[in-house]
Short mmCIF file of C-alpha atoms in Angstrom, two decimals:
data_model
loop_
_atom_site.label_atom_id
_atom_site.label_comp_id
_atom_site.label_asym_id
_atom_site.label_seq_id
_atom_site.Cartn_x
_atom_site.Cartn_y
_atom_site.Cartn_z
CA MET A 1 155.16 -70.83 77.18
CA ASP A 2 153.49 -68.05 75.01
CA THR A 3 150.43 -68.24 77.11
CA ASP A 4 152.46 -67.65 80.15
CA CYS A 5 154.13 -64.69 78.92
CA ARG A 6 150.84 -63.18 77.35
CA ALA A 7 149.31 -63.92 80.50
CA LEU A 8 151.91 -61.91 82.65
CA ILE A 9 151.69 -59.11 80.33
CA VAL A 10 147.96 -58.91 80.63
CA GLU A 11 148.22 -59.10 84.36
CA ARG A 12 150.95 -56.26 84.33
CA VAL A 13 148.65 -53.88 82.30
CA ARG A 14 145.49 -54.68 84.39
CA GLN A 15 147.61 -53.78 87.61
CA ARG A 16 149.74 -50.89 86.50
CA GLY A 17 148.04 -49.59 83.24
CA PRO A 18 149.27 -49.63 79.68
CA LEU A 19 152.91 -50.51 79.17
CA THR A 20 155.30 -48.69 76.96
CA VAL A 21 156.69 -50.88 74.14
CA ALA A 22 159.90 -50.80 76.05
CA ALA A 23 158.44 -52.50 79.08
CA TYR A 24 156.50 -54.81 76.88
CA MET A 25 159.66 -55.81 75.16
CA ASP A 26 161.55 -56.47 78.23
CA LEU A 27 158.84 -58.85 79.22
CA ALA A 28 158.47 -60.42 75.84
CA LEU A 29 162.16 -61.12 75.50
CA TYR A 30 163.58 -61.47 79.13
CA ALA A 31 160.83 -62.40 81.64
CA PRO A 32 162.64 -65.03 83.65
CA GLY A 33 161.60 -68.64 82.62
CA ILE A 34 159.16 -67.34 79.92
CA GLY A 35 160.63 -64.70 78.00
CA TYR A 36 161.94 -65.27 74.33
CA TYR A 37 165.51 -65.08 75.26
CA ALA A 38 165.28 -66.00 78.91
CA ARG A 39 164.00 -69.74 78.20
CA ALA A 40 166.28 -70.75 75.40
CA VAL A 41 170.18 -71.66 75.24
CA GLN A 42 170.33 -70.90 71.53
CA ARG A 43 167.85 -68.92 69.21
CA SER A 44 169.72 -68.64 65.90
CA GLY A 45 170.88 -70.98 63.03
CA ARG A 46 168.94 -73.40 60.87
CA THR A 47 166.50 -74.37 63.33
CA GLY A 48 166.09 -71.27 64.88
CA ASP A 49 164.36 -67.89 64.09
CA PHE A 50 167.22 -66.16 62.46
CA PHE A 51 170.55 -66.17 61.17
CA THR A 52 173.83 -64.44 62.37
CA SER A 53 177.39 -64.33 61.56
CA VAL A 54 178.15 -67.05 64.28
CA ASP A 55 175.88 -69.36 62.58
CA VAL A 56 178.22 -69.26 59.34
CA GLY A 57 180.66 -71.10 61.17
CA PRO A 58 183.96 -70.86 63.27
CA LEU A 59 185.70 -68.57 60.74
CA PHE A 60 183.88 -65.26 62.20
CA GLY A 61 185.38 -66.12 65.59
CA THR A 62 188.90 -66.72 63.87
CA LEU A 63 188.72 -63.39 62.20
CA LEU A 64 187.76 -61.64 65.41
CA ALA A 65 190.46 -63.44 67.28
CA SER A 66 193.06 -62.10 64.72
CA HIS A 67 191.75 -58.51 65.29
CA PHE A 68 191.81 -58.98 69.08
CA ALA A 69 195.20 -60.40 69.37
CA GLU A 70 196.29 -57.25 67.09
CA LEU A 71 194.73 -54.84 69.62
CA TRP A 72 196.09 -56.59 72.54
CA SER A 73 199.44 -56.59 71.04
CA THR A 74 199.83 -53.06 69.88
CA ALA A 75 198.12 -51.48 72.72
CA ARG A 76 199.86 -53.71 75.36
CA LEU A 77 196.45 -54.36 76.98
CA GLY A 78 196.91 -55.72 80.47
CA ALA A 79 200.79 -55.64 80.25
CA ASP A 80 200.99 -53.36 83.50
CA ARG A 81 199.09 -56.09 85.43
CA THR A 82 200.88 -58.75 87.60
CA PRO A 83 200.81 -61.24 86.01
CA PRO A 84 199.92 -59.70 82.74
CA GLN A 85 196.23 -60.06 82.07
CA VAL A 86 193.74 -58.77 79.31
CA ASP A 87 190.04 -58.84 79.86
CA LEU A 88 188.11 -60.30 77.04
CA VAL A 89 184.37 -59.54 77.62
CA GLU A 90 181.48 -60.97 75.52
CA VAL A 91 178.13 -59.31 76.00
CA ALA A 92 174.82 -60.95 75.10
CA ALA A 93 177.04 -64.14 74.77
CA GLY A 94 174.09 -66.57 74.74
CA ASN A 95 175.52 -70.00 75.28
CA GLY A 96 179.17 -68.85 74.45
CA ARG A 97 179.49 -70.10 70.89
CA LEU A 98 181.07 -67.17 69.67
CA SER A 99 183.98 -66.83 72.46
CA ARG A 100 184.45 -70.74 71.92
CA ASP A 101 185.32 -69.97 68.28
CA VAL A 102 187.61 -67.04 69.31
CA LEU A 103 189.42 -69.15 71.85
CA ASP A 104 189.80 -71.99 69.56
CA ALA A 105 191.54 -69.76 66.96
CA ALA A 106 193.70 -67.81 69.69
CA ALA A 107 194.86 -71.03 71.04
CA ARG A 108 196.07 -72.17 67.72
CA ARG A 109 197.23 -68.81 66.33
CA HIS A 110 197.90 -66.27 69.06
CA GLN A 111 199.23 -68.28 72.00
CA GLY A 112 200.33 -65.06 73.80
CA PHE A 113 197.23 -63.51 73.53
CA TYR A 114 195.22 -66.75 74.60
CA GLU A 115 197.77 -67.24 77.52
CA SER A 116 197.08 -63.81 79.09
CA MET A 117 193.29 -63.68 78.41
CA ALA A 118 190.66 -63.63 81.13
CA LEU A 119 186.98 -64.46 79.66
CA HIS A 120 183.89 -62.86 81.12
CA LEU A 121 180.54 -64.07 79.27
CA ILE A 122 177.63 -61.63 80.13
CA GLU A 123 174.26 -63.02 79.17
CA ARG A 124 170.89 -62.44 81.01
CA SER A 125 169.32 -65.88 80.35
CA ASP A 126 170.05 -68.43 83.10
CA ALA A 127 169.61 -71.24 80.62
CA ALA A 128 172.40 -69.79 78.48
CA ARG A 129 174.47 -69.09 81.32
CA ALA A 130 174.31 -72.58 82.44
CA ALA A 131 175.80 -73.87 79.12
CA HIS A 132 178.82 -71.67 79.44
CA GLY A 133 181.21 -74.39 80.75
CA SER A 134 180.07 -76.99 78.32
CA THR A 135 180.21 -74.94 75.29
CA LEU A 136 183.82 -73.71 76.30
CA GLY A 137 185.27 -77.23 76.61
CA PRO A 138 188.92 -77.19 77.00
CA HIS A 139 188.97 -73.45 77.37
CA VAL A 140 186.75 -73.57 80.45
CA ASN A 141 189.66 -72.61 82.63
CA LYS A 142 189.92 -69.21 80.63
CA LEU A 143 186.34 -68.32 81.95
CA ALA A 144 186.77 -65.77 84.72
CA THR A 145 183.13 -64.80 85.11
CA SER A 146 179.90 -66.01 83.55
CA SER A 147 177.37 -63.44 84.81
CA ALA A 148 174.14 -61.37 83.97
CA GLU A 149 176.14 -58.11 84.81
CA LEU A 150 179.26 -56.52 83.32
CA PRO A 151 182.46 -56.47 85.52
CA PRO A 152 183.01 -53.49 87.53
CA ARG A 153 186.28 -52.65 85.83
CA VAL A 154 187.57 -53.94 82.50
CA GLU A 155 191.06 -53.21 80.96
CA GLY A 156 190.94 -55.16 77.50
CA ILE A 157 188.20 -55.68 74.74
CA LEU A 158 184.52 -55.67 75.14
CA PHE A 159 182.60 -56.94 72.03
CA ALA A 160 178.95 -57.85 71.17
CA ASN A 161 177.30 -59.22 67.99
CA GLU A 162 173.81 -58.05 67.63
CA LEU A 163 173.01 -56.73 71.23
CA LEU A 164 171.74 -53.36 70.58
CA ASP A 165 168.98 -54.33 68.15
CA ALA A 166 167.46 -56.60 70.80
CA LEU A 167 167.49 -53.84 73.60
CA PRO A 168 163.82 -52.62 74.25
CA VAL A 169 162.69 -49.53 72.57
CA HIS A 170 160.23 -46.80 72.90
CA LEU A 171 157.95 -46.48 70.00
CA VAL A 172 156.77 -43.04 69.03
CA GLN A 173 154.43 -41.29 66.66
CA MET A 174 154.27 -37.74 65.38
CA THR A 175 150.60 -36.52 65.51
CA ALA A 176 149.10 -33.20 64.42
CA SER A 177 149.18 -32.02 68.19
CA GLY A 178 152.88 -33.30 68.66
CA LEU A 179 154.78 -36.28 69.89
CA ALA A 180 152.80 -39.20 71.05
CA GLU A 181 154.24 -42.66 72.55
CA VAL A 182 152.63 -46.05 71.47
CA TYR A 183 151.62 -47.91 74.72
CA VAL A 184 150.57 -51.74 74.87
CA ASP A 185 146.98 -52.14 76.49
CA VAL A 186 144.51 -54.77 77.04
CA ASP A 187 140.93 -54.56 75.43
CA GLY A 188 139.06 -57.46 76.96
CA ASP A 189 140.95 -60.61 75.86
CA HIS A 190 143.09 -58.75 73.23
CA VAL A 191 146.54 -57.11 73.55
CA VAL A 192 146.20 -53.77 71.62
CA GLU A 193 148.25 -50.67 71.14
CA ARG A 194 147.11 -47.29 72.07
CA LEU A 195 148.69 -43.78 71.62
CA GLY A 196 149.33 -41.54 74.63
CA PRO A 197 151.58 -38.72 75.91
CA PRO A 198 155.33 -39.54 75.90
CA SER A 199 156.22 -41.33 79.14
CA THR A 200 159.39 -39.21 79.46
CA PRO A 201 160.88 -36.06 78.29
CA ALA A 202 163.91 -37.89 77.30
CA LEU A 203 162.32 -39.18 74.10
CA ALA A 204 161.85 -35.57 72.63
CA ALA A 205 165.07 -34.74 73.98
CA TYR A 206 166.78 -37.72 72.08
CA LEU A 207 165.13 -36.59 68.76
CA GLU A 208 166.21 -33.05 69.39
CA ALA A 209 169.81 -33.91 70.18
CA ALA A 210 169.91 -36.16 66.96
CA GLY A 211 168.62 -33.49 64.95
CA ILE A 212 165.35 -35.21 63.95
CA VAL A 213 161.85 -33.87 63.23
CA LEU A 214 159.18 -36.52 62.38
CA ASP A 215 156.81 -35.97 59.88
CA THR A 216 153.02 -36.13 60.92
CA GLY A 217 151.96 -39.67 60.96
CA THR A 218 155.41 -41.39 61.00
CA ARG A 219 156.69 -43.52 63.66
CA GLY A 220 160.19 -44.41 64.95
CA GLU A 221 161.92 -46.37 67.72
CA ILE A 222 163.97 -44.65 70.32
CA ASN A 223 166.57 -46.92 72.12
CA LEU A 224 167.33 -45.06 75.25
CA ASN A 225 168.56 -48.32 76.55
CA ALA A 226 171.42 -48.35 74.04
CA VAL A 227 172.40 -44.79 75.35
CA ALA A 228 172.31 -45.96 78.84
CA TRP A 229 174.14 -49.09 78.18
CA ILE A 230 177.14 -47.63 76.29
CA THR A 231 177.37 -44.92 79.07
CA ASP A 232 177.54 -47.73 81.68
CA VAL A 233 180.30 -49.64 79.49
CA ALA A 234 182.33 -46.35 79.23
CA ARG A 235 182.64 -45.82 82.91
CA ARG A 236 183.55 -49.65 83.62
CA LEU A 237 186.25 -49.49 80.73
CA THR A 238 189.51 -48.14 82.24
CA ARG A 239 191.53 -48.94 79.04
CA GLY A 240 190.98 -50.74 75.91
CA TYR A 241 188.30 -51.20 73.24
CA LEU A 242 184.62 -51.57 72.69
CA LEU A 243 183.51 -53.51 69.52
CA LEU A 244 180.01 -53.64 68.43
CA ILE A 245 178.43 -55.66 65.30
CA ASP A 246 174.83 -54.81 64.69
CA TYR A 247 172.69 -53.65 61.85
CA GLY A 248 171.30 -50.13 61.69
CA TYR A 249 171.38 -46.66 59.97
CA GLU A 250 172.38 -42.99 61.06
CA ALA A 251 169.82 -41.09 62.35
CA ALA A 252 168.98 -39.01 59.30
CA GLU A 253 168.29 -42.20 57.38
CA LEU A 254 166.58 -44.24 60.25
CA TYR A 255 163.91 -41.52 60.80
CA SER A 256 163.29 -40.70 57.09
CA ALA A 257 160.40 -41.25 54.79
CA ALA A 258 162.24 -44.45 53.90
CA HIS A 259 160.86 -46.04 57.33
CA PRO A 260 157.53 -44.31 57.96
CA THR A 261 156.39 -46.94 60.40
CA GLY A 262 159.62 -47.43 61.95
CA THR A 263 161.56 -50.77 61.99
CA LEU A 264 160.37 -52.75 64.94
CA SER A 265 159.91 -56.29 63.58
CA THR A 266 159.43 -60.04 64.65
CA PHE A 267 161.61 -62.90 63.48
CA HIS A 268 160.10 -66.25 63.63
CA ARG A 269 161.39 -69.32 61.87
CA HIS A 270 163.31 -67.01 59.54
CA VAL A 271 160.22 -65.06 58.44
CA VAL A 272 160.27 -61.38 59.16
CA ASP A 273 156.83 -59.81 60.14
CA ALA A 274 154.53 -61.80 57.90
CA ARG A 275 152.38 -58.76 57.81
CA THR A 276 150.39 -59.75 54.65
CA GLN A 277 149.45 -63.35 55.64
CA PRO A 278 145.65 -64.04 55.87
CA GLY A 279 144.50 -63.88 59.75
CA ARG A 280 147.62 -62.05 60.94
CA ALA A 281 147.63 -58.96 63.14
CA ALA A 282 148.47 -55.65 61.80
CA ARG A 283 151.05 -55.26 64.42
CA PRO A 284 153.04 -58.65 64.44
CA TRP A 285 155.08 -57.55 67.27
CA LEU A 286 151.94 -57.85 69.54
CA GLU A 287 151.50 -61.57 68.40
CA GLU A 288 152.50 -64.45 70.76
CA PRO A 289 154.82 -62.60 73.16
CA GLY A 290 157.52 -64.88 74.26
CA THR A 291 157.66 -67.05 71.11
CA ARG A 292 159.17 -64.49 68.75
CA ASP A 293 162.21 -62.32 68.48
CA LEU A 294 161.51 -58.41 68.86
CA THR A 295 164.33 -56.44 67.10
CA SER A 296 164.66 -52.70 65.76
CA HIS A 297 167.38 -51.22 63.61
CA VAL A 298 170.11 -49.24 65.77
CA ASP A 299 170.48 -45.60 65.54
CA LEU A 300 174.45 -45.37 64.86
CA THR A 301 174.43 -41.61 65.21
CA SER A 302 173.08 -41.61 68.90
CA VAL A 303 175.18 -44.44 69.81
CA ARG A 304 178.24 -42.69 68.68
CA VAL A 305 177.46 -39.53 69.98
CA ALA A 306 176.62 -41.19 73.55
CA ALA A 307 179.83 -43.16 73.50
CA GLU A 308 181.70 -39.89 72.98
CA HIS A 309 179.98 -38.00 75.71
CA ALA A 310 180.86 -40.70 77.75
CA GLY A 311 184.60 -40.67 77.34
CA LEU A 312 185.11 -42.98 74.50
CA THR A 313 186.80 -42.15 71.17
CA THR A 314 185.35 -43.35 67.81
CA VAL A 315 187.69 -45.36 65.98
CA ARG A 316 185.65 -46.29 63.04
CA ILE A 317 182.02 -47.26 62.01
CA VAL A 318 182.17 -49.35 58.90
CA ASP A 319 180.21 -52.12 57.22
CA GLN A 320 181.16 -55.60 58.05
CA THR A 321 182.53 -56.38 54.72
CA ARG A 322 185.14 -53.82 54.94
CA PHE A 323 186.03 -54.65 58.32
CA LEU A 324 186.52 -58.29 57.88
CA LEU A 325 188.45 -57.85 54.65
CA GLY A 326 191.02 -55.77 56.33
CA ILE A 327 191.58 -58.67 58.93
CA VAL A 328 191.53 -61.23 56.20
CA GLU A 329 194.37 -59.25 54.41
CA ARG A 330 196.43 -58.74 57.74
CA SER A 331 195.94 -62.08 59.17
CA GLY A 332 197.69 -64.37 56.59
CA LEU A 333 194.43 -66.59 56.05
CA VAL A 334 194.28 -66.23 52.41
CA PRO A 335 197.01 -68.72 51.60
CA GLU A 336 195.44 -71.01 54.13
CA LEU A 337 191.81 -70.87 52.80
CA SER A 338 193.31 -71.57 49.11
CA SER A 339 194.04 -75.23 50.29
CA PRO A 340 191.27 -77.70 48.36
CA ASP A 341 190.26 -78.78 51.79
CA ARG A 342 189.09 -75.60 53.03
CA LEU A 343 186.30 -75.15 50.62
CA GLN A 344 183.71 -74.73 53.47
CA GLU A 345 185.69 -71.98 55.00
CA ARG A 346 186.11 -70.12 51.67
CA LEU A 347 182.17 -70.51 51.21
CA ALA A 348 181.82 -69.30 54.82
CA LEU A 349 183.98 -66.20 54.12
CA LYS A 350 181.78 -65.43 51.05
CA THR A 351 178.61 -65.60 53.14
CA LEU A 352 180.08 -63.02 55.69
CA LEU A 353 181.48 -60.47 52.91
CA ILE A 354 178.72 -60.84 50.18
CA PRO A 355 177.16 -57.41 49.44
CA GLY A 356 173.45 -57.47 50.12
CA GLY A 357 173.95 -60.18 53.02
CA LEU A 358 175.57 -59.97 56.28
CA GLY A 359 178.43 -57.96 54.92
CA SER A 360 176.45 -54.94 53.96
CA THR A 361 173.57 -55.09 56.37
CA HIS A 362 175.80 -55.14 59.44
CA LYS A 363 177.93 -52.25 60.78
CA VAL A 364 181.00 -52.65 63.01
CA LEU A 365 181.46 -49.91 65.48
CA VAL A 366 184.73 -49.62 67.30
CA PHE A 367 185.47 -47.27 70.15
CA ALA A 368 188.56 -46.84 72.39
CA LYS A 369 189.63 -45.47 75.76
CA GLY A 370 192.97 -44.55 77.10
CA ILE A 371 194.65 -45.73 73.83
CA ASP A 372 196.92 -43.31 71.92
#
């Protein structure tokens, strides 16, 4: 499979010239049948390449269900429909595991929310979409759509866990003569990187809008796809909330001297980059395309500004620990988790909240539209 993806990239370069890193990532991650995400039903977990909050167990979905039910109730989402119906849209849903956990909890604890729910699972991978029905099991009748595209109109709640970090990014470098872009080229049988002029003036405009001036010799990722995506979501959301969980920094930190080579990384069997291993390339993200996850940290500043320009209101941007602790306090789960037979769930909660782990590395971004 990796040979097929690499061959496709080499062929594309020879046909069209050097690729932007964004174009390279799009092929390596999403090329039909051979891209990293396109050919697998599930990539995370102990047997996968990385670990997410969903892999901790169903408690993460239980906490989200409580929060979603609270938003649904207080904002009366979908109440003006006949019959009342609220859209719950998970983007980058994979095989639907997280939504299954949310629905399990909603059916037990928030019956009114569950009954009014119309679920939409958005996923680019054909293989993962094919598993939606079996993953949802007894909740399959709640599935309104399983698609690669967002619904044209949404009244309710859209959410995504680690979506923006997997969107293809442009990679730029400041040189003595000005801003340059990193391209993926072919040298004989080798896939290599080369510097060239920016592929679009939008790259310089992005940095300028964020108030960023890169030092000479430093690199950084520019996620034009994240800006375009959140703009599109804002257009489709008629009333409700957008909740994003991801890892990232404000622009001033992301593009600072703390990250002189940027944050573009690979994950393979829970190892990040492996730059120092003998025989490894200096740019691990060029190795074995189609077999490794490619990811970069999110520019929280530009995401927030794009959301607000598109008509969304920023409710809060907070680390996952604080966000989930608030839900735990309001949900009434603490007495339940104190039971001796709930040890695994208590350990799961600790994993989700502990500083230095998922709790502090991940941020929760909450936006609203049409909500007082």
